[in-house]
Amino acid sequence: MWPDQRIQGLFGIELPIIQAPMAGSVGSDMVIAVSEAGGLGSLPCAMLSPEQMRNEFGIIRQRTSRPINLNFFCHQPPQADPARENAWKQRLESYYIELGLDPQAPVPAAARAPFDSAMCDLVEGFRPEVVSFRFGLAGRALLERVRGMGAKIISSATTVDEARWLEDQGCDAIIAQGHEAGGHRGVFLTNDISTQAGTMALVPQVVDAVKVPVIAAGGIADARGIVAAFALGASAVQIGTAYLFCPEAKVSPLHRDALKQAKDNDTVLTNVFTGRPARGIVNRIVREVGPMSDLAPEFPLAAGALAPLRAKAETIGSGDFSPLWSGQAAAFGRAILAGDLTRQLGAESLSHLTRLGRADSPRSA
Ligand SMILES: Cc1cc2nc3c(=O)[nH]c(=O)nc-3n(C[C@H](O)[C@H](O)[C@H](O)COP(=O)(O)O)c2cc1C
């Protein structure tokens, strides 16, 4: 029996396991598999065109009637800064020349748009059970529309201040994202990532600070991590990196290989891929240009000049310029179907909890 069932009750799911939305790496197949297994499948929408969103929503509703989470970004659109973008191109110029690319070619657009009214129209047609945001929350009017659809609203906090802010804005639950987490930090009230807490320290402090249920995220990839999150007061977990190993994940063979080999100390927070700090496996561009570069243009603009390098390098089997996103617990990854992973994590956590319960009972003494 799960010690806390508030998230299951709130979202209408069987297992307190949320597959993290992972922009660029998760599509409808994984979402359907996780929700059908009793967890909460999350579709990342930030990098999808309206047509792709409509298509993915249609596939999901055809294949499952279980609760689903749609995820969007809420960053401030970047201010154009030609001088900085030029300095970034110059910093990357030697790599363009090395790979036989034209450094003067126009920089491709970096596709990550914040949640807006047009996206909200599409979401109204889908009527998801949960909508999650990253980098804060959408504006009041848009939030009201999401609430009006009957969707529960959640977002990520990386500090206690952010968690309190999200609760004040009416979030139904809060994801406490520890420093260990793969991908971008959800940070939005500060730019200082050097002071951010790990999951072990952050989750109980957020639990103490807010009344709504807390979802633990960051470095959780097996039953031990899930049970620990409950011991810290979380009501559910959000798991990203462990789902990247599943065959449904849209992950290049290069990224998959890097994940398989990743150890506890192979990842770092870097801004070189998008302009915002994100955790990934150290590779050449991170080592030589980062991990944090003052030259990287504002999110998501830094990604533009990186894109041709990544594409060209990948054609010759090199991941030197690819973001190899990963949290600190990739070592626990299992290359099994997402539905099986969800069911296994659920069953293993329950038997772990039962064992701990027995150890705690006076009769076992
Ligand atoms: C490849 C990757 C992409 C991610 N993309 C998103 C995203 O689009 N939206 C979001 O809210 N979180 C995103 N995250 C962060 C996750 O929601 C979550 O906080 C993180 O994966 C938890 O840590 P873990 O990877 O150690 O399990 C991403 C994480 C990864 C690894």
mmCIF file of N, CA, C and O in Angstrom, residues 184-236:
data_model
loop_
_atom_site.group_PDB
_atom_site.id
_atom_site.type_symbol
_atom_site.label_atom_id
_atom_site.label_comp_id
_atom_site.label_asym_id
_atom_site.label_seq_id
_atom_site.Cartn_x
_atom_site.Cartn_y
_atom_site.Cartn_z
ATOM 1 N N HIS A 184 16.897 20.451 -18.507
ATOM 2 C CA HIS A 184 16.969 21.826 -18.000
ATOM 3 C C HIS A 184 16.489 21.935 -16.564
ATOM 4 O O HIS A 184 15.539 21.271 -16.162
ATOM 5 N N ARG A 185 17.127 22.829 -15.827
ATOM 6 C CA ARG A 185 16.624 23.201 -14.513
ATOM 7 C C ARG A 185 15.330 23.981 -14.735
ATOM 8 O O ARG A 185 15.252 24.842 -15.615
ATOM 9 N N GLY A 186 14.316 23.691 -13.903
ATOM 10 C CA GLY A 186 13.054 24.425 -14.045
ATOM 11 C C GLY A 186 13.109 25.797 -13.406
ATOM 12 O O GLY A 186 12.111 26.499 -13.340
ATOM 13 N N VAL A 187 14.273 26.203 -12.941
ATOM 14 C CA VAL A 187 14.472 27.439 -12.177
ATOM 15 C C VAL A 187 13.850 28.660 -12.877
ATOM 16 O O VAL A 187 13.945 28.809 -14.090
ATOM 17 N N PHE A 188 13.169 29.537 -12.060
ATOM 18 C CA PHE A 188 12.575 30.726 -12.683
ATOM 19 C C PHE A 188 12.591 31.982 -11.814
ATOM 20 O O PHE A 188 12.350 33.070 -12.298
ATOM 21 N N LEU A 189 12.874 31.873 -10.511
ATOM 22 C CA LEU A 189 12.907 33.092 -9.688
ATOM 23 C C LEU A 189 14.317 33.622 -9.477
ATOM 24 O O LEU A 189 14.509 34.664 -8.874
ATOM 25 N N THR A 190 15.299 32.874 -9.892
ATOM 26 C CA THR A 190 16.692 33.281 -9.698
ATOM 27 C C THR A 190 17.511 32.785 -10.888
ATOM 28 O O THR A 190 17.063 31.913 -11.626
ATOM 29 N N ASN A 191 18.690 33.350 -11.061
ATOM 30 C CA ASN A 191 19.585 32.812 -12.087
ATOM 31 C C ASN A 191 20.714 32.020 -11.461
ATOM 32 O O ASN A 191 21.560 31.480 -12.160
ATOM 33 N N ASP A 192 20.711 31.960 -10.129
ATOM 34 C CA ASP A 192 21.838 31.336 -9.442
ATOM 35 C C ASP A 192 21.607 29.841 -9.274
ATOM 36 O O ASP A 192 20.788 29.415 -8.465
ATOM 37 N N ILE A 193 22.311 29.066 -10.071
ATOM 38 C CA ILE A 193 22.132 27.623 -9.961
ATOM 39 C C ILE A 193 23.141 27.004 -8.993
ATOM 40 O O ILE A 193 23.013 25.857 -8.612
ATOM 41 N N SER A 194 24.136 27.812 -8.587
ATOM 42 C CA SER A 194 25.203 27.247 -7.758
ATOM 43 C C SER A 194 24.707 26.920 -6.349
ATOM 44 O O SER A 194 25.302 26.117 -5.643
ATOM 45 N N THR A 195 23.584 27.532 -5.946
ATOM 46 C CA THR A 195 23.121 27.334 -4.567
ATOM 47 C C THR A 195 21.960 26.337 -4.492
ATOM 48 O O THR A 195 21.384 26.159 -3.429
ATOM 49 N N GLN A 196 21.617 25.701 -5.591
ATOM 50 C CA GLN A 196 20.409 24.869 -5.578
ATOM 51 C C GLN A 196 20.615 23.519 -4.914
ATOM 52 O O GLN A 196 21.657 22.892 -5.031
ATOM 53 N N ALA A 197 19.568 23.095 -4.208
ATOM 54 C CA ALA A 197 19.651 21.885 -3.388
ATOM 55 C C ALA A 197 19.411 20.617 -4.206
ATOM 56 O O ALA A 197 18.747 20.640 -5.241
ATOM 57 N N GLY A 198 19.933 19.525 -3.684
ATOM 58 C CA GLY A 198 19.667 18.215 -4.252
ATOM 59 C C GLY A 198 18.299 17.718 -3.777
ATOM 60 O O GLY A 198 17.704 18.277 -2.845
ATOM 61 N N THR A 199 17.831 16.645 -4.401
ATOM 62 C CA THR A 199 16.485 16.118 -4.121
ATOM 63 C C THR A 199 16.305 15.799 -2.640
ATOM 64 O O THR A 199 15.272 16.111 -2.042
ATOM 65 N N MET A 200 17.321 15.174 -2.039
ATOM 66 C CA MET A 200 17.242 14.749 -0.631
ATOM 67 C C MET A 200 16.985 15.929 0.307
ATOM 68 O O MET A 200 16.252 15.811 1.284
ATOM 69 N N ALA A 201 17.611 17.055 0.023
ATOM 70 C CA ALA A 201 17.432 18.231 0.886
ATOM 71 C C ALA A 201 16.212 19.040 0.485
ATOM 72 O O ALA A 201 15.517 19.611 1.338
ATOM 73 N N LEU A 202 15.933 19.101 -0.825
ATOM 74 C CA LEU A 202 14.867 19.988 -1.311
ATOM 75 C C LEU A 202 13.470 19.456 -0.994
ATOM 76 O O LEU A 202 12.592 20.205 -0.535
ATOM 77 N N VAL A 203 13.246 18.157 -1.240
ATOM 78 C CA VAL A 203 11.874 17.628 -1.138
ATOM 79 C C VAL A 203 11.265 17.863 0.251
ATOM 80 O O VAL A 203 10.163 18.424 0.349
ATOM 81 N N PRO A 204 11.933 17.466 1.349
ATOM 82 C CA PRO A 204 11.267 17.669 2.651
ATOM 83 C C PRO A 204 11.070 19.145 2.991
ATOM 84 O O PRO A 204 10.085 19.495 3.647
ATOM 85 N N GLN A 205 11.968 20.019 2.514
ATOM 86 C CA GLN A 205 11.785 21.455 2.798
ATOM 87 C C GLN A 205 10.586 22.007 2.024
ATOM 88 O O GLN A 205 9.833 22.836 2.538
ATOM 89 N N VAL A 206 10.393 21.516 0.805
ATOM 90 C CA VAL A 206 9.211 21.945 0.037
ATOM 91 C C VAL A 206 7.948 21.363 0.676
ATOM 92 O O VAL A 206 6.942 22.062 0.828
ATOM 93 N N VAL A 207 8.020 20.106 1.085
ATOM 94 C CA VAL A 207 6.857 19.470 1.741
ATOM 95 C C VAL A 207 6.441 20.288 2.968
ATOM 96 O O VAL A 207 5.251 20.518 3.211
ATOM 97 N N ASP A 208 7.417 20.754 3.731
ATOM 98 C CA ASP A 208 7.109 21.545 4.932
ATOM 99 C C ASP A 208 6.561 22.936 4.588
ATOM 100 O O ASP A 208 5.849 23.536 5.388
ATOM 101 N N ALA A 209 6.914 23.439 3.414
ATOM 102 C CA ALA A 209 6.570 24.835 3.079
ATOM 103 C C ALA A 209 5.209 24.989 2.413
ATOM 104 O O ALA A 209 4.641 26.074 2.422
ATOM 105 N N VAL A 210 4.694 23.923 1.784
ATOM 106 C CA VAL A 210 3.430 24.064 1.041
ATOM 107 C C VAL A 210 2.401 23.034 1.524
ATOM 108 O O VAL A 210 2.760 22.027 2.134
ATOM 109 N N LYS A 211 1.130 23.307 1.214
ATOM 110 C CA LYS A 211 0.069 22.383 1.629
ATOM 111 C C LYS A 211 -0.276 21.381 0.524
ATOM 112 O O LYS A 211 -0.764 20.297 0.790
ATOM 113 N N VAL A 212 -0.037 21.773 -0.726
ATOM 114 C CA VAL A 212 -0.404 20.880 -1.840
ATOM 115 C C VAL A 212 0.588 19.710 -1.901
ATOM 116 O O VAL A 212 1.706 19.808 -1.388
ATOM 117 N N PRO A 213 0.174 18.595 -2.546
ATOM 118 C CA PRO A 213 1.101 17.462 -2.634
ATOM 119 C C PRO A 213 2.351 17.789 -3.453
ATOM 120 O O PRO A 213 2.303 18.616 -4.379
ATOM 121 N N VAL A 214 3.434 17.127 -3.076
ATOM 122 C CA VAL A 214 4.731 17.382 -3.721
ATOM 123 C C VAL A 214 5.168 16.137 -4.495
ATOM 124 O O VAL A 214 5.040 15.008 -4.013
ATOM 125 N N ILE A 215 5.662 16.375 -5.693
ATOM 126 C CA ILE A 215 6.164 15.296 -6.564
ATOM 127 C C ILE A 215 7.683 15.446 -6.605
ATOM 128 O O ILE A 215 8.188 16.521 -6.970
ATOM 129 N N ALA A 216 8.406 14.400 -6.217
ATOM 130 C CA ALA A 216 9.872 14.495 -6.180
ATOM 131 C C ALA A 216 10.450 14.160 -7.549
ATOM 132 O O ALA A 216 10.016 13.204 -8.204
ATOM 133 N N ALA A 217 11.435 14.938 -7.982
ATOM 134 C CA ALA A 217 12.097 14.677 -9.268
ATOM 135 C C ALA A 217 13.586 14.939 -9.140
ATOM 136 O O ALA A 217 14.012 15.844 -8.419
ATOM 137 N N GLY A 218 14.373 14.126 -9.861
ATOM 138 C CA GLY A 218 15.822 14.342 -9.887
ATOM 139 C C GLY A 218 16.572 13.182 -9.282
ATOM 140 O O GLY A 218 16.559 13.002 -8.065
ATOM 141 N N GLY A 219 17.190 12.374 -10.139
ATOM 142 C CA GLY A 219 18.012 11.274 -9.659
ATOM 143 C C GLY A 219 17.225 10.075 -9.162
ATOM 144 O O GLY A 219 17.790 9.194 -8.509
ATOM 145 N N ILE A 220 15.934 10.019 -9.474
ATOM 146 C CA ILE A 220 15.114 8.873 -9.040
ATOM 147 C C ILE A 220 14.973 7.938 -10.237
ATOM 148 O O ILE A 220 14.447 8.333 -11.277
ATOM 149 N N ALA A 221 15.470 6.712 -10.096
ATOM 150 C CA ALA A 221 15.462 5.824 -11.257
ATOM 151 C C ALA A 221 15.220 4.367 -10.886
ATOM 152 O O ALA A 221 15.227 3.501 -11.752
ATOM 153 N N ASP A 222 15.031 4.091 -9.597
ATOM 154 C CA ASP A 222 14.679 2.727 -9.211
ATOM 155 C C ASP A 222 13.821 2.774 -7.949
ATOM 156 O O ASP A 222 13.519 3.852 -7.425
ATOM 157 N N ALA A 223 13.440 1.560 -7.470
ATOM 158 C CA ALA A 223 12.496 1.501 -6.343
ATOM 159 C C ALA A 223 13.082 2.161 -5.092
ATOM 160 O O ALA A 223 12.347 2.788 -4.321
ATOM 161 N N ARG A 224 14.391 2.068 -4.918
ATOM 162 C CA ARG A 224 14.988 2.691 -3.728
ATOM 163 C C ARG A 224 14.767 4.194 -3.737
ATOM 164 O O ARG A 224 14.449 4.804 -2.713
ATOM 165 N N GLY A 225 14.939 4.795 -4.902
ATOM 166 C CA GLY A 225 14.730 6.237 -5.027
ATOM 167 C C GLY A 225 13.270 6.612 -4.794
ATOM 168 O O GLY A 225 12.967 7.625 -4.166
ATOM 169 N N ILE A 226 12.371 5.784 -5.300
ATOM 170 C CA ILE A 226 10.937 6.077 -5.150
ATOM 171 C C ILE A 226 10.548 5.998 -3.679
ATOM 172 O O ILE A 226 9.882 6.895 -3.131
ATOM 173 N N VAL A 227 10.988 4.934 -3.022
ATOM 174 C CA VAL A 227 10.647 4.757 -1.605
ATOM 175 C C VAL A 227 11.272 5.884 -0.769
ATOM 176 O O VAL A 227 10.636 6.426 0.143
ATOM 177 N N ALA A 228 12.498 6.261 -1.124
ATOM 178 C CA ALA A 228 13.147 7.368 -0.401
ATOM 179 C C ALA A 228 12.339 8.655 -0.561
ATOM 180 O O ALA A 228 12.170 9.421 0.391
ATOM 181 N N ALA A 229 11.821 8.889 -1.777
ATOM 182 C CA ALA A 229 11.024 10.106 -2.015
ATOM 183 C C ALA A 229 9.796 10.119 -1.105
ATOM 184 O O ALA A 229 9.440 11.162 -0.542
ATOM 185 N N PHE A 230 9.150 8.968 -0.953
ATOM 186 C CA PHE A 230 7.986 8.901 -0.049
ATOM 187 C C PHE A 230 8.415 9.143 1.398
ATOM 188 O O PHE A 230 7.719 9.813 2.158
ATOM 189 N N ALA A 231 9.585 8.598 1.766
ATOM 190 C CA ALA A 231 10.068 8.810 3.138
ATOM 191 C C ALA A 231 10.326 10.296 3.394
ATOM 192 O O ALA A 231 10.204 10.762 4.526
ATOM 193 N N LEU A 232 10.656 11.038 2.341
ATOM 194 C CA LEU A 232 10.925 12.481 2.482
ATOM 195 C C LEU A 232 9.635 13.298 2.481
ATOM 196 O O LEU A 232 9.668 14.517 2.621
ATOM 197 N N GLY A 233 8.519 12.625 2.266
ATOM 198 C CA GLY A 233 7.224 13.315 2.326
ATOM 199 C C GLY A 233 6.586 13.562 0.972
ATOM 200 O O GLY A 233 5.524 14.188 0.893
ATOM 201 N N ALA A 234 7.219 13.072 -0.111
ATOM 202 C CA ALA A 234 6.626 13.258 -1.438
ATOM 203 C C ALA A 234 5.393 12.369 -1.582
ATOM 204 O O ALA A 234 5.269 11.336 -0.912
ATOM 205 N N SER A 235 4.492 12.779 -2.481
ATOM 206 C CA SER A 235 3.282 11.992 -2.742
ATOM 207 C C SER A 235 3.377 11.271 -4.088
ATOM 208 O O SER A 235 2.455 10.528 -4.453
ATOM 209 N N ALA A 236 4.429 11.516 -4.821
ATOM 210 C CA ALA A 236 4.642 10.855 -6.122
ATOM 211 C C ALA A 236 6.058 11.199 -6.585
ATOM 212 O O ALA A 236 6.739 12.029 -5.972
#
